PDB file of C-alpha atoms in Angstrom:
ATOM      1  CA  ARG T   1       1.567 -49.295 -34.346  1.00 61.00           C
ATOM      2  CA  ALA T   2      -0.974 -47.177 -36.232  1.00 66.00           C
ATOM      3  CA  ASP T   3      -3.078 -50.273 -36.960  1.00 72.00           C
ATOM      4  CA  GLY T   4      -3.038 -51.227 -33.307  1.00 71.00           C
ATOM      5  CA  SER T   5      -4.184 -47.734 -32.307  1.00 70.00           C
ATOM      6  CA  ARG T   6      -7.082 -47.930 -34.784  1.00 72.00           C
ATOM      7  CA  GLN T   7      -8.167 -51.326 -33.457  1.00 76.00           C
ATOM      8  CA  LEU T   8      -8.016 -50.007 -29.900  1.00 75.00           C
ATOM      9  CA  LEU T   9     -10.136 -47.012 -30.899  1.00 73.00           C
ATOM     10  CA  VAL T  10     -12.686 -49.308 -32.548  1.00 75.00           C
ATOM     11  CA  GLN T  11     -12.912 -51.408 -29.385  1.00 78.00           C
ATOM     12  CA  ILE T  12     -13.471 -48.335 -27.213  1.00 75.00           C
ATOM     13  CA  VAL T  13     -16.209 -47.036 -29.530  1.00 73.00           C
ATOM     14  CA  GLN T  14     -17.932 -50.404 -29.546  1.00 75.00           C
ATOM     15  CA  GLN T  15     -17.832 -50.596 -25.761  1.00 73.00           C
ATOM     16  CA  GLU T  16     -19.307 -47.094 -25.459  1.00 71.00           C
ATOM     17  CA  GLU T  17     -22.111 -47.967 -27.857  1.00 68.00           C
ATOM     18  CA  ALA T  18     -22.858 -51.147 -25.904  1.00 66.00           C
ATOM     19  CA  GLY T  19     -23.948 -49.068 -22.928  1.00 60.00           C
ATOM     20  CA  PRO T  20     -23.087 -48.871 -19.236  1.00 58.00           C
ATOM     21  CA  SER T  21     -23.483 -52.624 -18.813  1.00 55.00           C
ATOM     22  CA  GLN T  22     -19.945 -52.983 -20.132  1.00 52.00           C
ATOM     23  CA  PRO T  23     -17.884 -50.185 -18.606  1.00 55.00           C
ATOM     24  CA  VAL T  24     -14.552 -49.345 -20.122  1.00 54.00           C
ATOM     25  CA  ASP T  25     -11.589 -50.286 -17.995  1.00 58.00           C
ATOM     26  CA  LYS T  26      -9.364 -47.211 -18.179  1.00 58.00           C
ATOM     27  CA  SER T  27      -6.852 -48.452 -15.657  1.00 57.00           C
ATOM     28  CA  GLU T  28      -4.818 -50.170 -18.354  1.00 60.00           C
ATOM     29  CA  PHE T  29      -4.330 -46.836 -20.147  1.00 61.00           C
ATOM     30  CA  GLU T  30      -3.230 -44.822 -17.093  1.00 68.00           C
ATOM     31  CA  ALA T  31       0.310 -44.825 -15.781  1.00 71.00           C
ATOM     32  CA  PRO T  32       0.580 -46.058 -12.194  1.00 70.00           C
ATOM     33  CA  PRO T  33       1.561 -43.453  -9.601  1.00 70.00           C
ATOM     34  CA  ASP T  34       5.168 -43.242  -8.563  1.00 68.00           C
ATOM     35  CA  ASP T  35       5.206 -44.424  -4.956  1.00 68.00           C
ATOM     36  CA  ASP T  36       8.824 -45.467  -4.812  1.00 68.00           C
ATOM     37  CA  ASP T  37      10.082 -43.302  -1.948  1.00 64.00           C
ATOM     38  CA  GLU T  38      13.338 -45.156  -1.492  1.00 66.00           C
ATOM     39  CA  ALA T  39      14.670 -44.677  -5.016  1.00 67.00           C
ATOM     40  CA  ASP T  40      16.506 -41.406  -4.299  1.00 76.00           C
ATOM     41  CA  GLU T  41      16.743 -41.662  -0.512  1.00 79.00           C
ATOM     42  CA  LEU T  42      20.436 -40.826  -0.491  1.00 82.00           C
ATOM     43  CA  GLU T  43      19.892 -37.747  -2.679  1.00 84.00           C
ATOM     44  CA  GLN T  44      17.061 -36.544  -0.438  1.00 84.00           C
ATOM     45  CA  PHE T  45      19.261 -37.024   2.599  1.00 85.00           C
ATOM     46  CA  GLU T  46      22.012 -34.896   1.035  1.00 88.00           C
ATOM     47  CA  ARG T  47      19.505 -32.146   0.269  1.00 89.00           C
ATOM     48  CA  TRP T  48      18.245 -32.268   3.847  1.00 90.00           C
ATOM     49  CA  LYS T  49      21.804 -31.878   5.161  1.00 91.00           C
ATOM     50  CA  VAL T  50      22.337 -28.796   2.990  1.00 92.00           C
ATOM     51  CA  ARG T  51      19.088 -27.258   4.250  1.00 93.00           C
ATOM     52  CA  GLU T  52      20.006 -27.957   7.871  1.00 94.00           C
ATOM     53  CA  LEU T  53      23.489 -26.474   7.470  1.00 93.00           C
ATOM     54  CA  ARG T  54      22.021 -23.325   5.936  1.00 94.00           C
ATOM     55  CA  ARG T  55      19.501 -23.062   8.758  1.00 94.00           C
ATOM     56  CA  VAL T  56      22.177 -23.452  11.445  1.00 94.00           C
ATOM     57  CA  LYS T  57      24.362 -20.864   9.712  1.00 94.00           C
ATOM     58  CA  ARG T  58      21.468 -18.425   9.432  1.00 95.00           C
ATOM     59  CA  GLU T  59      20.531 -18.805  13.087  1.00 95.00           C
ATOM     60  CA  ARG T  60      24.126 -18.299  14.199  1.00 95.00           C
ATOM     61  CA  GLU T  61      24.442 -15.139  12.108  1.00 95.00           C
ATOM     62  CA  GLU T  62      21.188 -13.783  13.531  1.00 95.00           C
ATOM     63  CA  ALA T  63      22.309 -14.497  17.100  1.00 95.00           C
ATOM     64  CA  ARG T  64      25.704 -12.882  16.444  1.00 95.00           C
ATOM     65  CA  LYS T  65      24.043  -9.803  14.943  1.00 93.00           C
ATOM     66  CA  GLU T  66      21.670  -9.520  17.906  1.00 94.00           C
ATOM     67  CA  GLU T  67      24.574  -9.647  20.355  1.00 95.00           C
ATOM     68  CA  ALA T  68      26.459  -7.021  18.358  1.00 94.00           C
ATOM     69  CA  ASP T  69      23.398  -4.735  18.367  1.00 92.00           C
ATOM     70  CA  LYS T  70      23.043  -5.072  22.136  1.00 94.00           C
ATOM     71  CA  ALA T  71      26.727  -4.274  22.628  1.00 94.00           C
ATOM     72  CA  GLU T  72      26.435  -1.205  20.375  1.00 92.00           C
ATOM     73  CA  ILE T  73      23.391   0.024  22.318  1.00 93.00           C
ATOM     74  CA  GLU T  74      25.234  -0.316  25.631  1.00 94.00           C
ATOM     75  CA  ARG T  75      28.252   1.499  24.194  1.00 92.00           C
ATOM     76  CA  ARG T  76      26.081   4.378  22.943  1.00 91.00           C
ATOM     77  CA  ARG T  77      24.382   4.674  26.314  1.00 93.00           C
ATOM     78  CA  LYS T  78      27.700   5.197  28.062  1.00 92.00           C
ATOM     79  CA  LEU T  79      28.662   8.111  25.773  1.00 90.00           C
ATOM     80  CA  THR T  80      28.089  11.719  26.689  1.00 91.00           C
ATOM     81  CA  ASP T  81      25.756  13.955  24.690  1.00 91.00           C
ATOM     82  CA  ALA T  82      28.670  15.669  22.966  1.00 92.00           C
ATOM     83  CA  GLU T  83      30.309  12.378  21.990  1.00 91.00           C
ATOM     84  CA  ARG T  84      27.010  10.985  20.734  1.00 91.00           C
ATOM     85  CA  ALA T  85      26.358  14.141  18.666  1.00 91.00           C
ATOM     86  CA  ALA T  86      29.860  13.944  17.179  1.00 91.00           C
ATOM     87  CA  GLU T  87      29.308  10.319  16.158  1.00 90.00           C
ATOM     88  CA  ASP T  88      25.960  11.173  14.613  1.00 88.00           C
ATOM     89  CA  GLU T  89      27.489  13.999  12.607  1.00 88.00           C
ATOM     90  CA  GLU T  90      30.297  11.752  11.381  1.00 87.00           C
ATOM     91  CA  PHE T  91      27.777   9.101  10.383  1.00 85.00           C
ATOM     92  CA  ASN T  92      25.575  11.614   8.534  1.00 84.00           C
ATOM     93  CA  GLN T  93      28.543  12.849   6.536  1.00 85.00           C
ATOM     94  CA  GLY T  94      28.719   9.453   4.870  1.00 81.00           C
ATOM     95  CA  ARG T  95      25.172   9.716   3.610  1.00 81.00           C
ATOM     96  CA  ALA T  96      24.555  10.596  -0.018  1.00 78.00           C
ATOM     97  CA  GLY T  97      23.590  14.246  -0.461  1.00 75.00           C
ATOM     98  CA  HIS T  98      24.657  15.311   3.030  1.00 76.00           C
ATOM     99  CA  GLY T  99      24.779  19.090   3.384  1.00 76.00           C
ATOM    100  CA  GLN T 100      22.910  19.725   0.132  1.00 77.00           C
ATOM    101  CA  GLU T 101      19.874  21.954   0.485  1.00 78.00           C
ATOM    102  CA  LYS T 102      16.726  20.863  -1.265  1.00 75.00           C
ATOM    103  CA  GLU T 103      15.250  23.101  -3.912  1.00 76.00           C
ATOM    104  CA  GLN T 104      12.447  25.442  -2.904  1.00 82.00           C
ATOM    105  CA  TRP T 105       9.066  24.231  -4.046  1.00 85.00           C
ATOM    106  CA  LYS T 106       7.374  26.274  -6.720  1.00 86.00           C
ATOM    107  CA  PHE T 107       3.874  27.693  -6.579  1.00 86.00           C
ATOM    108  CA  LEU T 108       1.268  24.926  -7.178  1.00 85.00           C
ATOM    109  CA  GLN T 109       3.980  22.381  -7.860  1.00 86.00           C
ATOM    110  CA  ARG T 110       2.771  18.818  -8.108  1.00 84.00           C
ATOM    111  CA  TYR T 111       3.742  16.613  -5.178  1.00 83.00           C
ATOM    112  CA  TYR T 112       5.133  13.110  -5.592  1.00 82.00           C
ATOM    113  CA  HIS T 113       5.619  10.683  -2.721  1.00 82.00           C
ATOM    114  CA  LYS T 114       8.685   8.478  -2.999  1.00 80.00           C
ATOM    115  CA  GLY T 115       6.815   5.541  -1.473  1.00 79.00           C
ATOM    116  CA  ALA T 116       7.287   3.407   1.583  1.00 79.00           C
ATOM    117  CA  TYR T 117       8.847   0.331  -0.033  1.00 82.00           C
ATOM    118  CA  PHE T 118      12.517  -0.403  -0.738  1.00 80.00           C
ATOM    119  CA  GLN T 119      13.653   2.199   1.804  1.00 80.00           C
ATOM    120  CA  ASP T 120      16.087  -0.092   3.625  1.00 83.00           C
ATOM    121  CA  GLU T 121      19.500   1.367   4.424  1.00 82.00           C
ATOM    122  CA  ASP T 122      22.891  -0.275   4.616  1.00 80.00           C
ATOM    123  CA  GLU T 123      25.578   0.146   7.289  1.00 79.00           C
ATOM    124  CA  THR T 124      26.599   3.551   5.893  1.00 78.00           C
ATOM    125  CA  GLY T 125      23.059   4.973   6.055  1.00 78.00           C
ATOM    126  CA  ASN T 126      22.548   4.973   2.287  1.00 81.00           C
ATOM    127  CA  ALA T 127      19.720   3.264   0.427  1.00 80.00           C
ATOM    128  CA  LYS T 128      20.364  -0.341  -0.525  1.00 79.00           C
ATOM    129  CA  MET T 129      18.696   0.221  -3.887  1.00 78.00           C
ATOM    130  CA  GLY T 130      21.391   2.698  -4.855  1.00 78.00           C
ATOM    131  CA  PRO T 131      21.295   6.289  -6.117  1.00 79.00           C
ATOM    132  CA  VAL T 132      17.829   5.857  -7.629  1.00 78.00           C
ATOM    133  CA  MET T 133      16.300   6.015  -4.131  1.00 78.00           C
ATOM    134  CA  SER T 134      18.583   8.868  -2.990  1.00 76.00           C
ATOM    135  CA  GLN T 135      17.424  11.407  -5.546  1.00 78.00           C
ATOM    136  CA  ASP T 136      15.347  14.442  -4.646  1.00 79.00           C
ATOM    137  CA  PHE T 137      11.718  13.463  -5.216  1.00 79.00           C
ATOM    138  CA  GLY T 138      10.596  17.026  -4.481  1.00 81.00           C
ATOM    139  CA  ALA T 139      12.207  18.466  -7.616  1.00 82.00           C
ATOM    140  CA  ALA T 140       9.923  19.976 -10.241  1.00 84.00           C
ATOM    141  CA  THR T 141       9.142  17.736 -13.209  1.00 83.00           C
ATOM    142  CA  GLY T 142       7.159  18.042 -16.415  1.00 83.00           C
ATOM    143  CA  ARG T 143       5.294  21.325 -16.838  1.00 80.00           C
ATOM    144  CA  ASP T 144       6.285  22.415 -13.328  1.00 83.00           C
ATOM    145  CA  ALA T 145       9.916  22.598 -14.419  1.00 81.00           C
ATOM    146  CA  VAL T 146       9.183  24.964 -17.343  1.00 79.00           C
ATOM    147  CA  GLY T 147       8.391  28.093 -15.370  1.00 80.00           C
ATOM    148  CA  ASP T 148       7.140  29.530 -12.108  1.00 83.00           C
ATOM    149  CA  LYS T 149       3.396  30.065 -11.861  1.00 84.00           C
ATOM    150  CA  ALA T 150       3.904  32.741  -9.222  1.00 84.00           C
ATOM    151  CA  ALA T 151       5.190  35.087 -11.989  1.00 86.00           C
ATOM    152  CA  MET T 152       2.169  34.471 -14.228  1.00 86.00           C
ATOM    153  CA  PRO T 153      -1.019  36.573 -14.274  1.00 88.00           C
ATOM    154  CA  ALA T 154      -3.667  35.730 -11.665  1.00 84.00           C
ATOM    155  CA  PRO T 155      -6.033  33.937 -14.117  1.00 83.00           C
ATOM    156  CA  MET T 156      -3.186  31.592 -15.105  1.00 84.00           C
ATOM    157  CA  GLN T 157      -2.209  30.750 -11.507  1.00 85.00           C
ATOM    158  CA  VAL T 158      -4.412  27.679 -11.422  1.00 84.00           C
ATOM    159  CA  LYS T 159      -3.872  23.978 -11.900  1.00 82.00           C
ATOM    160  CA  ASN T 160      -4.156  22.615 -15.455  1.00 81.00           C
ATOM    161  CA  PHE T 161      -4.668  26.057 -17.007  1.00 82.00           C
ATOM    162  CA  GLY T 162      -6.145  25.804 -20.492  1.00 83.00           C
ATOM    163  CA  HIS T 163      -7.228  22.211 -20.041  1.00 84.00           C
ATOM    164  CA  ARG T 164     -10.614  20.703 -19.493  1.00 84.00           C
ATOM    165  CA  GLY T 165      -9.824  19.757 -15.910  1.00 82.00           C
ATOM    166  CA  ALA T 166      -8.755  23.272 -14.889  1.00 83.00           C
ATOM    167  CA  VAL T 167     -10.222  24.579 -11.623  1.00 82.00           C
ATOM    168  CA  LYS T 168     -10.282  28.042 -10.096  1.00 81.00           C
ATOM    169  CA  TRP T 169      -9.166  26.882  -6.637  1.00 80.00           C
ATOM    170  CA  THR T 170      -5.505  27.206  -5.720  1.00 81.00           C
ATOM    171  CA  HIS T 171      -4.944  26.742  -1.976  1.00 79.00           C
ATOM    172  CA  LEU T 172      -6.649  27.473   1.350  1.00 78.00           C
ATOM    173  CA  SER T 173      -4.618  30.600   2.059  1.00 78.00           C
ATOM    174  CA  ALA T 174      -6.323  32.280  -0.887  1.00 78.00           C
ATOM    175  CA  GLU T 175      -9.836  31.481   0.347  1.00 76.00           C
ATOM    176  CA  ASP T 176     -11.904  32.934   3.201  1.00 73.00           C
ATOM    177  CA  THR T 177     -12.451  30.077   5.641  1.00 71.00           C
ATOM    178  CA  SER T 178     -13.496  32.239   8.606  1.00 74.00           C
ATOM    179  CA  SER T 179     -17.225  31.597   8.132  1.00 68.00           C
ATOM    180  CA  LYS T 180     -18.390  28.553  10.085  1.00 65.00           C
ATOM    181  CA  ASP T 181     -21.922  28.500   8.682  1.00 65.00           C
ATOM    182  CA  ALA T 182     -22.938  25.987   6.075  1.00 63.00           C
ATOM    183  CA  LEU T 183     -23.766  27.358   2.649  1.00 63.00           C
ATOM    184  CA  TRP T 184     -27.309  25.996   2.669  1.00 55.00           C
ATOM    185  CA  ALA T 185     -27.995  27.829   5.967  1.00 54.00           C
ATOM    186  CA  ALA T 186     -27.328  31.232   4.350  1.00 65.00           C
ATOM    187  CA  ASP T 187     -30.914  31.299   3.067  1.00 66.00           C
ATOM    188  CA  ARG T 188     -32.960  31.286   6.289  1.00 72.00           C
ATOM    189  CA  GLY T 189     -36.235  30.951   4.438  1.00 76.00           C
ATOM    190  CA  LEU T 190     -35.088  27.815   2.681  1.00 73.00           C
ATOM    191  CA  ALA T 191     -33.765  26.374   5.942  1.00 73.00           C
ATOM    192  CA  GLY T 192     -37.071  27.098   7.690  1.00 76.00           C
ATOM    193  CA  LYS T 193     -39.062  25.450   4.939  1.00 79.00           C
ATOM    194  CA  TYR T 194     -36.797  22.424   5.178  1.00 78.00           C
ATOM    195  CA  LYS T 195     -37.282  22.140   8.945  1.00 76.00           C
ATOM    196  CA  GLN T 196     -41.054  22.395   8.634  1.00 76.00           C
ATOM    197  CA  ARG T 197     -41.061  19.285   6.483  1.00 78.00           C
ATOM    198  CA  MET T 198     -38.949  17.214   8.867  1.00 77.00           C
ATOM    199  CA  ALA T 199     -40.797  14.733  11.045  1.00 70.00           C
ATOM    200  CA  GLY T 200     -40.694  15.686  14.710  1.00 71.00           C
ATOM    201  CA  VAL T 201     -39.408  19.203  14.021  1.00 69.00           C
ATOM    202  CA  LYS T 202     -42.625  20.899  13.013  1.00 65.00           C
ATOM    203  CA  ALA T 203     -43.749  23.253  15.788  1.00 66.00           C
ATOM    204  CA  SER T 204     -40.998  21.911  18.041  1.00 68.00           C
ATOM    205  CA  ASN T 205     -40.244  25.434  19.306  1.00 68.00           C
ATOM    206  CA  ASP T 206     -43.902  26.396  19.822  1.00 69.00           C
ATOM    207  CA  PHE T 207     -44.451  26.396  23.600  1.00 69.00           C
ATOM    208  CA  GLU T 208     -47.897  28.076  23.692  1.00 74.00           C
ATOM    209  CA  ARG T 209     -50.690  26.231  25.444  1.00 72.00           C
ATOM    210  CA  PRO T 210     -52.994  24.673  22.896  1.00 66.00           C
ATOM    211  CA  ALA T 211     -56.508  26.144  22.835  1.00 70.00           C
ATOM    212  CA  LYS T 212     -59.422  24.068  24.059  1.00 69.00           C
ATOM    213  CA  ARG T 213     -61.309  22.490  21.258  1.00 68.00           C
ATOM    214  CA  LYS T 214     -64.900  23.595  20.832  1.00 65.00           C
ATOM    215  CA  LYS T 215     -67.522  20.962  20.488  1.00 66.00           C
ATOM    216  CA  PRO T 216     -69.584  21.155  17.337  1.00 66.00           C
ATOM    217  CA  ALA T 217     -73.075  22.549  17.755  1.00 63.00           C
ATOM    218  CA  GLY T 218     -75.885  20.063  18.241  1.00 59.00           C
ATOM    219  CA  LEU T 219     -73.814  17.516  20.227  1.00 56.00           C
TER     220      LEU T 219
END
């Protein structure tokens, strides 16, 4: 077999050296495509039947669920406000963490959003993902859980105190936001100089009649 492979390689090299006048026929080295569609026809038919049965079952379940939802809506509409409130309270009692008050947020506590994905609920009103999605995402974590910044001195009541990214700003309630003027407009001289350089603004508020030009002498 090895000798035959070497001879075949020698023939291919010789044909390549001969030039394009004798092209190499590569069809004898390639496997023909499998176009036998009737070999497993029975197996394909069985697979098709399974797919069709699953589709029919799925459509029937969806239609049954839609009818049940419509019937539940009509039943809820016929209830009084008191009966509807009682049902809602009974349903909420089955939720995880019902009646538990969330912890009060600390001063400058970092906020985490629980996300918008995987928030589907089951028939009992609880998360389908389990207790991991029912936890309190507003609880303090990391450095926020160590202490309360409200009890610290004023210079330490900032975000990332002692770090390179620390800033002096805390929140809007600690800043004076009553002024509506822009900061650059505080210096009227600088604002006037800026307007004088703008095209179309120079002497835009000068309404005096221009003086008549005097002709030069000798004309």
